[in-house]
Amino acid sequence: MRIAKNDVPVKIEAPGAIARLRTEFGSAQGYTNISAEYFSLGAGTDITPLLKGLQGDLCHAPHWGYLAEGALTVTYNDGSKDEVTGGDLFYWPPGHTVRVEKDAEVIMFSPQHEHLQVLNHMKAKMGA
C-alpha cells in the first residue's frame, strides 16, 4: 500500500502548519521491537533472487516507510503491484519483493527480529 503526501487526509490546518494523518496504515500487532532502516538502492536492483528459500520466496517482514526519492515496484504474494515514487509513504505487508526502477533513498521501520532474519538470509545468498 502506498499513499502520496497530498492523498494523506489533513487532520489539522493552521497558519504555517499542516498535520496529515492516515489511520489504520498497517498493524504492528504481534511484533516486538522495531528497527529504523535507511537504504540507498541503485536502479535495476531486484531483491527477488535473494529471497529464494524464504517462505514463498518473499520477504516475510512488514515495513512502514517513506521513499525520499526514486521509484520502486513492490510485488505482493497475490501478484498485485504498487508503484512507489519519491514522496510516498508506504506500508508493505509480509509477502513482498522489491525492484528499484530509479535510484532510491528509502527510510523504513520494520519488526527487527523478522527483518533481521530476511536481511541475514539475503546476505548469505550474496556470499557475504
mmCIF file of N, CA and C in Angstrom:
data_model
loop_
_atom_site.group_PDB
_atom_site.id
_atom_site.type_symbol
_atom_site.label_atom_id
_atom_site.label_comp_id
_atom_site.label_asym_id
_atom_site.label_seq_id
_atom_site.Cartn_x
_atom_site.Cartn_y
_atom_site.Cartn_z
ATOM 1 N N MET A 1 0.853 -1.160 0.000
ATOM 2 C CA MET A 1 0.000 0.000 0.000
ATOM 3 C C MET A 1 0.900 1.224 0.000
ATOM 4 N N ARG A 2 0.609 2.167 -0.862
ATOM 5 C CA ARG A 2 1.351 3.418 -0.909
ATOM 6 C C ARG A 2 0.344 4.556 -0.916
ATOM 7 N N ILE A 3 0.795 5.687 -0.442
ATOM 8 C CA ILE A 3 -0.063 6.859 -0.446
ATOM 9 C C ILE A 3 0.803 8.096 -0.647
ATOM 10 N N ALA A 4 0.409 8.912 -1.594
ATOM 11 C CA ALA A 4 1.126 10.156 -1.868
ATOM 12 C C ALA A 4 0.792 11.183 -0.785
ATOM 13 N N LYS A 5 1.712 12.073 -0.539
ATOM 14 C CA LYS A 5 1.558 13.084 0.515
ATOM 15 C C LYS A 5 0.211 13.797 0.431
ATOM 16 N N ASN A 6 -0.156 14.254 -0.740
ATOM 17 C CA ASN A 6 -1.397 15.020 -0.870
ATOM 18 C C ASN A 6 -2.649 14.171 -0.731
ATOM 19 N N ASP A 7 -2.488 12.852 -0.717
ATOM 20 C CA ASP A 7 -3.625 11.956 -0.503
ATOM 21 C C ASP A 7 -3.804 11.584 0.965
ATOM 22 N N VAL A 8 -2.854 11.986 1.813
ATOM 23 C CA VAL A 8 -2.993 11.767 3.253
ATOM 24 C C VAL A 8 -3.941 12.847 3.774
ATOM 25 N N PRO A 9 -5.046 12.452 4.410
ATOM 26 C CA PRO A 9 -6.027 13.441 4.863
ATOM 27 C C PRO A 9 -5.439 14.454 5.855
ATOM 28 N N VAL A 10 -5.869 15.700 5.692
ATOM 29 C CA VAL A 10 -5.456 16.767 6.602
ATOM 30 C C VAL A 10 -6.245 16.622 7.898
ATOM 31 N N LYS A 11 -5.524 16.529 9.007
ATOM 32 C CA LYS A 11 -6.149 16.411 10.331
ATOM 33 C C LYS A 11 -6.236 17.784 10.989
ATOM 34 N N ILE A 12 -5.166 18.578 10.868
ATOM 35 C CA ILE A 12 -5.124 19.923 11.446
ATOM 36 C C ILE A 12 -4.501 20.853 10.417
ATOM 37 N N GLU A 13 -5.129 21.991 10.216
ATOM 38 C CA GLU A 13 -4.559 23.009 9.344
ATOM 39 C C GLU A 13 -4.640 24.339 10.067
ATOM 40 N N ALA A 14 -3.485 24.959 10.201
ATOM 41 C CA ALA A 14 -3.385 26.245 10.886
ATOM 42 C C ALA A 14 -2.355 27.075 10.117
ATOM 43 N N PRO A 15 -2.345 28.385 10.327
ATOM 44 C CA PRO A 15 -1.339 29.191 9.627
ATOM 45 C C PRO A 15 0.075 28.659 9.888
ATOM 46 N N GLY A 16 0.769 28.317 8.821
ATOM 47 C CA GLY A 16 2.138 27.835 8.926
ATOM 48 C C GLY A 16 2.288 26.366 9.264
ATOM 49 N N ALA A 17 1.188 25.631 9.376
ATOM 50 C CA ALA A 17 1.301 24.218 9.754
ATOM 51 C C ALA A 17 0.150 23.398 9.186
ATOM 52 N N ILE A 18 0.510 22.227 8.679
ATOM 53 C CA ILE A 18 -0.487 21.251 8.237
ATOM 54 C C ILE A 18 -0.065 19.904 8.807
ATOM 55 N N ALA A 19 -0.976 19.248 9.491
ATOM 56 C CA ALA A 19 -0.734 17.893 10.014
ATOM 57 C C ALA A 19 -1.627 16.939 9.236
ATOM 58 N N ARG A 20 -1.004 15.943 8.604
ATOM 59 C CA ARG A 20 -1.745 14.950 7.834
ATOM 60 C C ARG A 20 -1.684 13.623 8.575
ATOM 61 N N LEU A 21 -2.767 12.856 8.520
ATOM 62 C CA LEU A 21 -2.846 11.601 9.266
ATOM 63 C C LEU A 21 -3.612 10.567 8.467
ATOM 64 N N ARG A 22 -2.998 9.400 8.270
ATOM 65 C CA ARG A 22 -3.681 8.266 7.641
ATOM 66 C C ARG A 22 -3.760 7.192 8.704
ATOM 67 N N THR A 23 -4.960 6.908 9.188
ATOM 68 C CA THR A 23 -5.140 5.885 10.213
ATOM 69 C C THR A 23 -5.134 4.494 9.585
ATOM 70 N N GLU A 24 -4.986 3.478 10.433
ATOM 71 C CA GLU A 24 -5.010 2.073 10.028
ATOM 72 C C GLU A 24 -4.071 1.815 8.856
ATOM 73 N N PHE A 25 -2.834 2.263 9.006
ATOM 74 C CA PHE A 25 -1.812 2.124 7.972
ATOM 75 C C PHE A 25 -0.949 0.918 8.289
ATOM 76 N N GLY A 26 -1.576 -0.242 8.392
ATOM 77 C CA GLY A 26 -0.884 -1.475 8.740
ATOM 78 C C GLY A 26 -0.948 -1.712 10.240
ATOM 79 N N SER A 27 -0.710 -2.954 10.636
ATOM 80 C CA SER A 27 -0.770 -3.328 12.041
ATOM 81 C C SER A 27 0.576 -3.865 12.511
ATOM 82 N N ALA A 28 0.992 -3.431 13.696
ATOM 83 C CA ALA A 28 2.221 -3.940 14.301
ATOM 84 C C ALA A 28 1.900 -4.963 15.392
ATOM 85 N N GLN A 29 0.639 -5.362 15.489
ATOM 86 C CA GLN A 29 0.224 -6.323 16.494
ATOM 87 C C GLN A 29 0.971 -7.636 16.310
ATOM 88 N N GLY A 30 1.455 -8.178 17.387
ATOM 89 C CA GLY A 30 2.156 -9.451 17.347
ATOM 90 C C GLY A 30 3.661 -9.319 17.158
ATOM 91 N N TYR A 31 4.160 -8.101 16.993
ATOM 92 C CA TYR A 31 5.595 -7.875 16.825
ATOM 93 C C TYR A 31 6.130 -7.184 18.064
ATOM 94 N N THR A 32 7.444 -7.283 18.266
ATOM 95 C CA THR A 32 8.049 -6.626 19.428
ATOM 96 C C THR A 32 8.833 -5.409 18.964
ATOM 97 N N ASN A 33 10.141 -5.411 19.129
ATOM 98 C CA ASN A 33 10.959 -4.244 18.814
ATOM 99 C C ASN A 33 10.932 -3.909 17.329
ATOM 100 N N ILE A 34 11.006 -2.617 17.053
ATOM 101 C CA ILE A 34 11.019 -2.096 15.687
ATOM 102 C C ILE A 34 12.410 -1.540 15.406
ATOM 103 N N SER A 35 12.928 -1.787 14.193
ATOM 104 C CA SER A 35 14.205 -1.195 13.787
ATOM 105 C C SER A 35 13.933 -0.047 12.824
ATOM 106 N N ALA A 36 14.836 0.929 12.822
ATOM 107 C CA ALA A 36 14.798 2.036 11.864
ATOM 108 C C ALA A 36 15.877 1.751 10.832
ATOM 109 N N GLU A 37 15.534 1.907 9.563
ATOM 110 C CA GLU A 37 16.429 1.492 8.490
ATOM 111 C C GLU A 37 16.490 2.566 7.408
ATOM 112 N N TYR A 38 17.652 2.703 6.817
ATOM 113 C CA TYR A 38 17.849 3.633 5.709
ATOM 114 C C TYR A 38 18.564 2.869 4.602
ATOM 115 N N PHE A 39 17.960 2.808 3.440
ATOM 116 C CA PHE A 39 18.525 2.082 2.306
ATOM 117 C C PHE A 39 18.807 3.042 1.161
ATOM 118 N N SER A 40 19.987 2.937 0.564
ATOM 119 C CA SER A 40 20.329 3.621 -0.686
ATOM 120 C C SER A 40 20.425 2.522 -1.733
ATOM 121 N N LEU A 41 19.548 2.566 -2.738
ATOM 122 C CA LEU A 41 19.423 1.478 -3.698
ATOM 123 C C LEU A 41 19.565 1.996 -5.123
ATOM 124 N N GLY A 42 20.379 1.324 -5.918
ATOM 125 C CA GLY A 42 20.598 1.714 -7.297
ATOM 126 C C GLY A 42 19.539 1.161 -8.234
ATOM 127 N N ALA A 43 19.265 1.917 -9.293
ATOM 128 C CA ALA A 43 18.306 1.484 -10.315
ATOM 129 C C ALA A 43 18.698 0.104 -10.826
ATOM 130 N N GLY A 44 17.694 -0.755 -11.019
ATOM 131 C CA GLY A 44 17.925 -2.110 -11.504
ATOM 132 C C GLY A 44 18.056 -3.146 -10.406
ATOM 133 N N THR A 45 18.255 -2.708 -9.167
ATOM 134 C CA THR A 45 18.346 -3.648 -8.048
ATOM 135 C C THR A 45 17.014 -4.382 -7.904
ATOM 136 N N ASP A 46 17.092 -5.692 -7.831
ATOM 137 C CA ASP A 46 15.909 -6.535 -7.655
ATOM 138 C C ASP A 46 16.255 -7.552 -6.582
ATOM 139 N N ILE A 47 15.554 -7.510 -5.454
ATOM 140 C CA ILE A 47 15.893 -8.407 -4.343
ATOM 141 C C ILE A 47 15.294 -9.798 -4.499
ATOM 142 N N THR A 48 14.473 -10.009 -5.522
ATOM 143 C CA THR A 48 13.772 -11.289 -5.685
ATOM 144 C C THR A 48 14.701 -12.505 -5.615
ATOM 145 N N PRO A 49 15.829 -12.527 -6.349
ATOM 146 C CA PRO A 49 16.695 -13.712 -6.272
ATOM 147 C C PRO A 49 17.257 -13.955 -4.863
ATOM 148 N N LEU A 50 17.421 -12.895 -4.097
ATOM 149 C CA LEU A 50 17.987 -13.029 -2.753
ATOM 150 C C LEU A 50 16.979 -13.561 -1.743
ATOM 151 N N LEU A 51 15.704 -13.583 -2.119
ATOM 152 C CA LEU A 51 14.655 -14.075 -1.225
ATOM 153 C C LEU A 51 14.359 -15.551 -1.431
ATOM 154 N N LYS A 52 14.950 -16.154 -2.457
ATOM 155 C CA LYS A 52 14.721 -17.581 -2.723
ATOM 156 C C LYS A 52 15.113 -18.399 -1.495
ATOM 157 N N GLY A 53 14.203 -19.282 -1.107
ATOM 158 C CA GLY A 53 14.448 -20.119 0.067
ATOM 159 C C GLY A 53 13.677 -19.662 1.290
ATOM 160 N N LEU A 54 13.206 -18.424 1.284
ATOM 161 C CA LEU A 54 12.331 -17.962 2.363
ATOM 162 C C LEU A 54 10.909 -18.431 2.062
ATOM 163 N N GLN A 55 10.031 -18.361 3.043
ATOM 164 C CA GLN A 55 8.644 -18.778 2.835
ATOM 165 C C GLN A 55 8.046 -18.037 1.646
ATOM 166 N N GLY A 56 7.606 -18.782 0.644
ATOM 167 C CA GLY A 56 7.026 -18.188 -0.555
ATOM 168 C C GLY A 56 8.038 -17.452 -1.418
ATOM 169 N N ASP A 57 9.314 -17.556 -1.093
ATOM 170 C CA ASP A 57 10.380 -16.821 -1.784
ATOM 171 C C ASP A 57 10.137 -15.319 -1.738
ATOM 172 N N LEU A 58 9.594 -14.847 -0.615
ATOM 173 C CA LEU A 58 9.258 -13.436 -0.435
ATOM 174 C C LEU A 58 9.707 -12.959 0.940
ATOM 175 N N CYS A 59 9.794 -11.652 1.111
ATOM 176 C CA CYS A 59 10.101 -11.065 2.423
ATOM 177 C C CYS A 59 8.899 -11.253 3.331
ATOM 178 N N HIS A 60 9.128 -11.788 4.522
ATOM 179 C CA HIS A 60 8.037 -12.062 5.456
ATOM 180 C C HIS A 60 7.937 -11.024 6.579
ATOM 181 N N ALA A 61 8.634 -9.892 6.433
ATOM 182 C CA ALA A 61 8.547 -8.823 7.432
ATOM 183 C C ALA A 61 7.703 -7.674 6.871
ATOM 184 N N PRO A 62 6.836 -7.103 7.682
ATOM 185 C CA PRO A 62 6.124 -5.912 7.231
ATOM 186 C C PRO A 62 7.032 -4.687 7.373
ATOM 187 N N HIS A 63 6.776 -3.670 6.576
ATOM 188 C CA HIS A 63 7.567 -2.437 6.625
ATOM 189 C C HIS A 63 6.653 -1.227 6.498
ATOM 190 N N TRP A 64 7.005 -0.191 7.237
ATOM 191 C CA TRP A 64 6.376 1.120 7.109
ATOM 192 C C TRP A 64 7.489 2.074 6.733
ATOM 193 N N GLY A 65 7.226 3.027 5.842
ATOM 194 C CA GLY A 65 8.316 3.907 5.481
ATOM 195 C C GLY A 65 7.933 5.048 4.585
ATOM 196 N N TYR A 66 8.999 5.689 4.114
ATOM 197 C CA TYR A 66 8.907 6.881 3.267
ATOM 198 C C TYR A 66 9.963 6.758 2.185
ATOM 199 N N LEU A 67 9.560 6.946 0.947
ATOM 200 C CA LEU A 67 10.514 6.956 -0.151
ATOM 201 C C LEU A 67 10.912 8.408 -0.386
ATOM 202 N N ALA A 68 12.119 8.761 0.056
ATOM 203 C CA ALA A 68 12.591 10.146 -0.041
ATOM 204 C C ALA A 68 12.796 10.549 -1.494
ATOM 205 N N GLU A 69 13.331 9.618 -2.292
ATOM 206 C CA GLU A 69 13.497 9.884 -3.722
ATOM 207 C C GLU A 69 13.615 8.566 -4.455
ATOM 208 N N GLY A 70 13.346 8.612 -5.763
ATOM 209 C CA GLY A 70 13.464 7.423 -6.586
ATOM 210 C C GLY A 70 12.123 6.808 -6.912
ATOM 211 N N ALA A 71 12.183 5.567 -7.383
ATOM 212 C CA ALA A 71 10.972 4.824 -7.745
ATOM 213 C C ALA A 71 11.212 3.336 -7.533
ATOM 214 N N LEU A 72 10.215 2.665 -6.966
ATOM 215 C CA LEU A 72 10.269 1.230 -6.674
ATOM 216 C C LEU A 72 8.998 0.563 -7.187
ATOM 217 N N THR A 73 9.115 -0.708 -7.554
ATOM 218 C CA THR A 73 7.940 -1.537 -7.815
ATOM 219 C C THR A 73 7.944 -2.625 -6.759
ATOM 220 N N VAL A 74 6.859 -2.701 -6.014
ATOM 221 C CA VAL A 74 6.691 -3.716 -4.981
ATOM 222 C C VAL A 74 5.668 -4.723 -5.497
ATOM 223 N N THR A 75 6.034 -6.000 -5.492
ATOM 224 C CA THR A 75 5.140 -7.051 -5.938
ATOM 225 C C THR A 75 4.776 -7.909 -4.728
ATOM 226 N N TYR A 76 3.481 -8.162 -4.570
ATOM 227 C CA TYR A 76 2.971 -8.907 -3.416
ATOM 228 C C TYR A 76 2.682 -10.359 -3.796
ATOM 229 N N ASN A 77 2.490 -11.194 -2.775
ATOM 230 C CA ASN A 77 2.295 -12.630 -2.991
ATOM 231 C C ASN A 77 1.068 -12.949 -3.842
ATOM 232 N N ASP A 78 0.111 -12.038 -3.958
ATOM 233 C CA ASP A 78 -1.064 -12.275 -4.798
ATOM 234 C C ASP A 78 -0.856 -11.774 -6.234
ATOM 235 N N GLY A 79 0.363 -11.275 -6.540
ATOM 236 C CA GLY A 79 0.667 -10.786 -7.877
ATOM 237 C C GLY A 79 0.383 -9.306 -8.089
ATOM 238 N N SER A 80 -0.293 -8.674 -7.143
ATOM 239 C CA SER A 80 -0.570 -7.243 -7.283
ATOM 240 C C SER A 80 0.718 -6.453 -7.084
ATOM 241 N N LYS A 81 0.729 -5.212 -7.598
ATOM 242 C CA LYS A 81 1.927 -4.376 -7.537
ATOM 243 C C LYS A 81 1.573 -2.974 -7.075
ATOM 244 N N ASP A 82 2.547 -2.340 -6.439
ATOM 245 C CA ASP A 82 2.479 -0.922 -6.100
ATOM 246 C C ASP A 82 3.663 -0.237 -6.745
ATOM 247 N N GLU A 83 3.430 0.894 -7.354
ATOM 248 C CA GLU A 83 4.499 1.742 -7.889
ATOM 249 C C GLU A 83 4.695 2.843 -6.851
ATOM 250 N N VAL A 84 5.822 2.816 -6.162
ATOM 251 C CA VAL A 84 6.111 3.777 -5.092
ATOM 252 C C VAL A 84 7.109 4.790 -5.660
ATOM 253 N N THR A 85 6.800 6.075 -5.512
ATOM 254 C CA THR A 85 7.678 7.120 -6.032
ATOM 255 C C THR A 85 8.058 8.089 -4.924
ATOM 256 N N GLY A 86 9.109 8.857 -5.164
ATOM 257 C CA GLY A 86 9.602 9.806 -4.173
ATOM 258 C C GLY A 86 8.486 10.645 -3.585
ATOM 259 N N GLY A 87 8.484 10.740 -2.260
ATOM 260 C CA GLY A 87 7.464 11.498 -1.545
ATOM 261 C C GLY A 87 6.318 10.651 -1.035
ATOM 262 N N ASP A 88 6.275 9.359 -1.405
ATOM 263 C CA ASP A 88 5.193 8.475 -0.948
ATOM 264 C C ASP A 88 5.511 7.880 0.411
ATOM 265 N N LEU A 89 4.466 7.739 1.229
ATOM 266 C CA LEU A 89 4.507 6.895 2.416
ATOM 267 C C LEU A 89 4.109 5.500 1.958
ATOM 268 N N PHE A 90 4.595 4.473 2.650
ATOM 269 C CA PHE A 90 4.182 3.133 2.254
ATOM 270 C C PHE A 90 4.064 2.211 3.456
ATOM 271 N N TYR A 91 3.260 1.175 3.261
ATOM 272 C CA TYR A 91 3.176 0.016 4.145
ATOM 273 C C TYR A 91 3.231 -1.195 3.240
ATOM 274 N N TRP A 92 4.204 -2.082 3.492
ATOM 275 C CA TRP A 92 4.318 -3.326 2.755
ATOM 276 C C TRP A 92 4.054 -4.463 3.735
ATOM 277 N N PRO A 93 2.951 -5.178 3.594
ATOM 278 C CA PRO A 93 2.690 -6.307 4.482
ATOM 279 C C PRO A 93 3.642 -7.462 4.173
ATOM 280 N N PRO A 94 3.717 -8.444 5.058
ATOM 281 C CA PRO A 94 4.539 -9.613 4.776
ATOM 282 C C PRO A 94 4.115 -10.240 3.446
ATOM 283 N N GLY A 95 5.112 -10.768 2.710
ATOM 284 C CA GLY A 95 4.825 -11.418 1.434
ATOM 285 C C GLY A 95 5.023 -10.485 0.260
ATOM 286 N N HIS A 96 6.233 -9.950 0.089
ATOM 287 C CA HIS A 96 6.503 -8.996 -0.988
ATOM 288 C C HIS A 96 7.952 -9.106 -1.458
ATOM 289 N N THR A 97 8.215 -8.499 -2.596
ATOM 290 C CA THR A 97 9.563 -8.317 -3.107
ATOM 291 C C THR A 97 9.629 -6.921 -3.726
ATOM 292 N N VAL A 98 10.862 -6.448 -3.969
ATOM 293 C CA VAL A 98 11.052 -5.061 -4.416
ATOM 294 C C VAL A 98 12.045 -5.007 -5.571
ATOM 295 N N ARG A 99 11.712 -4.179 -6.552
ATOM 296 C CA ARG A 99 12.631 -3.866 -7.649
ATOM 297 C C ARG A 99 12.769 -2.354 -7.717
ATOM 298 N N VAL A 100 14.011 -1.876 -7.885
ATOM 299 C CA VAL A 100 14.293 -0.444 -7.929
ATOM 300 C C VAL A 100 14.256 0.014 -9.390
ATOM 301 N N GLU A 101 13.365 0.942 -9.686
ATOM 302 C CA GLU A 101 13.214 1.461 -11.046
ATOM 303 C C GLU A 101 14.099 2.686 -11.286
ATOM 304 N N LYS A 102 14.287 3.476 -10.233
ATOM 305 C CA LYS A 102 15.096 4.694 -10.303
ATOM 306 C C LYS A 102 15.833 4.801 -8.977
ATOM 307 N N ASP A 103 17.139 5.159 -8.998
ATOM 308 C CA ASP A 103 17.918 5.261 -7.755
ATOM 309 C C ASP A 103 17.039 5.759 -6.617
ATOM 310 N N ALA A 104 17.119 5.078 -5.477
ATOM 311 C CA ALA A 104 16.166 5.333 -4.401
ATOM 312 C C ALA A 104 16.849 5.515 -3.052
ATOM 313 N N GLU A 105 16.258 6.378 -2.259
ATOM 314 C CA GLU A 105 16.604 6.578 -0.852
ATOM 315 C C GLU A 105 15.349 6.234 -0.059
ATOM 316 N N VAL A 106 15.449 5.177 0.760
ATOM 317 C CA VAL A 106 14.289 4.623 1.453
ATOM 318 C C VAL A 106 14.510 4.678 2.959
ATOM 319 N N ILE A 107 13.521 5.176 3.678
ATOM 320 C CA ILE A 107 13.523 5.174 5.143
ATOM 321 C C ILE A 107 12.412 4.208 5.558
ATOM 322 N N MET A 108 12.778 3.185 6.361
ATOM 323 C CA MET A 108 11.799 2.167 6.746
ATOM 324 C C MET A 108 11.860 1.881 8.238
ATOM 325 N N PHE A 109 10.741 1.383 8.733
ATOM 326 C CA PHE A 109 10.618 0.893 10.098
ATOM 327 C C PHE A 109 10.028 -0.506 10.003
ATOM 328 N N SER A 110 10.710 -1.472 10.642
ATOM 329 C CA SER A 110 10.337 -2.873 10.493
ATOM 330 C C SER A 110 10.489 -3.599 11.825
ATOM 331 N N PRO A 111 9.705 -4.660 12.052
ATOM 332 C CA PRO A 111 9.959 -5.509 13.223
ATOM 333 C C PRO A 111 11.367 -6.093 13.096
ATOM 334 N N GLN A 112 12.212 -5.791 14.070
ATOM 335 C CA GLN A 112 13.631 -6.116 13.893
ATOM 336 C C GLN A 112 13.907 -7.608 13.817
ATOM 337 N N HIS A 113 13.241 -8.420 14.615
ATOM 338 C CA HIS A 113 13.510 -9.862 14.594
ATOM 339 C C HIS A 113 13.217 -10.440 13.212
ATOM 340 N N GLU A 114 12.038 -10.165 12.685
ATOM 341 C CA GLU A 114 11.635 -10.709 11.388
ATOM 342 C C GLU A 114 12.498 -10.166 10.254
ATOM 343 N N HIS A 115 12.788 -8.856 10.278
ATOM 344 C CA HIS A 115 13.550 -8.301 9.168
ATOM 345 C C HIS A 115 15.025 -8.705 9.224
ATOM 346 N N LEU A 116 15.572 -8.868 10.418
ATOM 347 C CA LEU A 116 16.953 -9.352 10.509
ATOM 348 C C LEU A 116 17.077 -10.760 9.926
ATOM 349 N N GLN A 117 16.070 -11.600 10.116
ATOM 350 C CA GLN A 117 16.086 -12.929 9.500
ATOM 351 C C GLN A 117 16.170 -12.804 7.980
ATOM 352 N N VAL A 118 15.386 -11.906 7.417
ATOM 353 C CA VAL A 118 15.387 -11.713 5.963
ATOM 354 C C VAL A 118 16.725 -11.145 5.502
ATOM 355 N N LEU A 119 17.217 -10.101 6.179
ATOM 356 C CA LEU A 119 18.485 -9.495 5.781
ATOM 357 C C LEU A 119 19.650 -10.471 5.897
ATOM 358 N N ASN A 120 19.661 -11.279 6.964
ATOM 359 C CA ASN A 120 20.721 -12.274 7.115
ATOM 360 C C ASN A 120 20.650 -13.325 6.008
ATOM 361 N N HIS A 121 19.457 -13.717 5.623
ATOM 362 C CA HIS A 121 19.270 -14.660 4.515
ATOM 363 C C HIS A 121 19.798 -14.048 3.213
ATOM 364 N N MET A 122 19.449 -12.795 2.960
ATOM 365 C CA MET A 122 19.909 -12.108 1.747
ATOM 366 C C MET A 122 21.428 -11.998 1.731
ATOM 367 N N LYS A 123 21.996 -11.658 2.870
ATOM 368 C CA LYS A 123 23.457 -11.525 2.968
ATOM 369 C C LYS A 123 24.147 -12.856 2.681
ATOM 370 N N ALA A 124 23.591 -13.930 3.209
ATOM 371 C CA ALA A 124 24.154 -15.256 2.953
ATOM 372 C C ALA A 124 24.063 -15.611 1.463
ATOM 373 N N LYS A 125 22.961 -15.250 0.823
ATOM 374 C CA LYS A 125 22.799 -15.512 -0.612
ATOM 375 C C LYS A 125 23.850 -14.752 -1.419
ATOM 376 N N MET A 126 24.249 -13.597 -0.918
ATOM 377 C CA MET A 126 25.256 -12.782 -1.592
ATOM 378 C C MET A 126 26.670 -13.313 -1.337
ATOM 379 N N GLY A 127 26.775 -14.304 -0.439
ATOM 380 C CA GLY A 127 28.084 -14.870 -0.105
ATOM 381 C C GLY A 127 28.873 -14.001 0.844
ATOM 382 N N ALA A 128 28.179 -13.100 1.526
ATOM 383 C CA ALA A 128 28.866 -12.186 2.442
ATOM 384 C C ALA A 128 28.936 -12.764 3.843
#
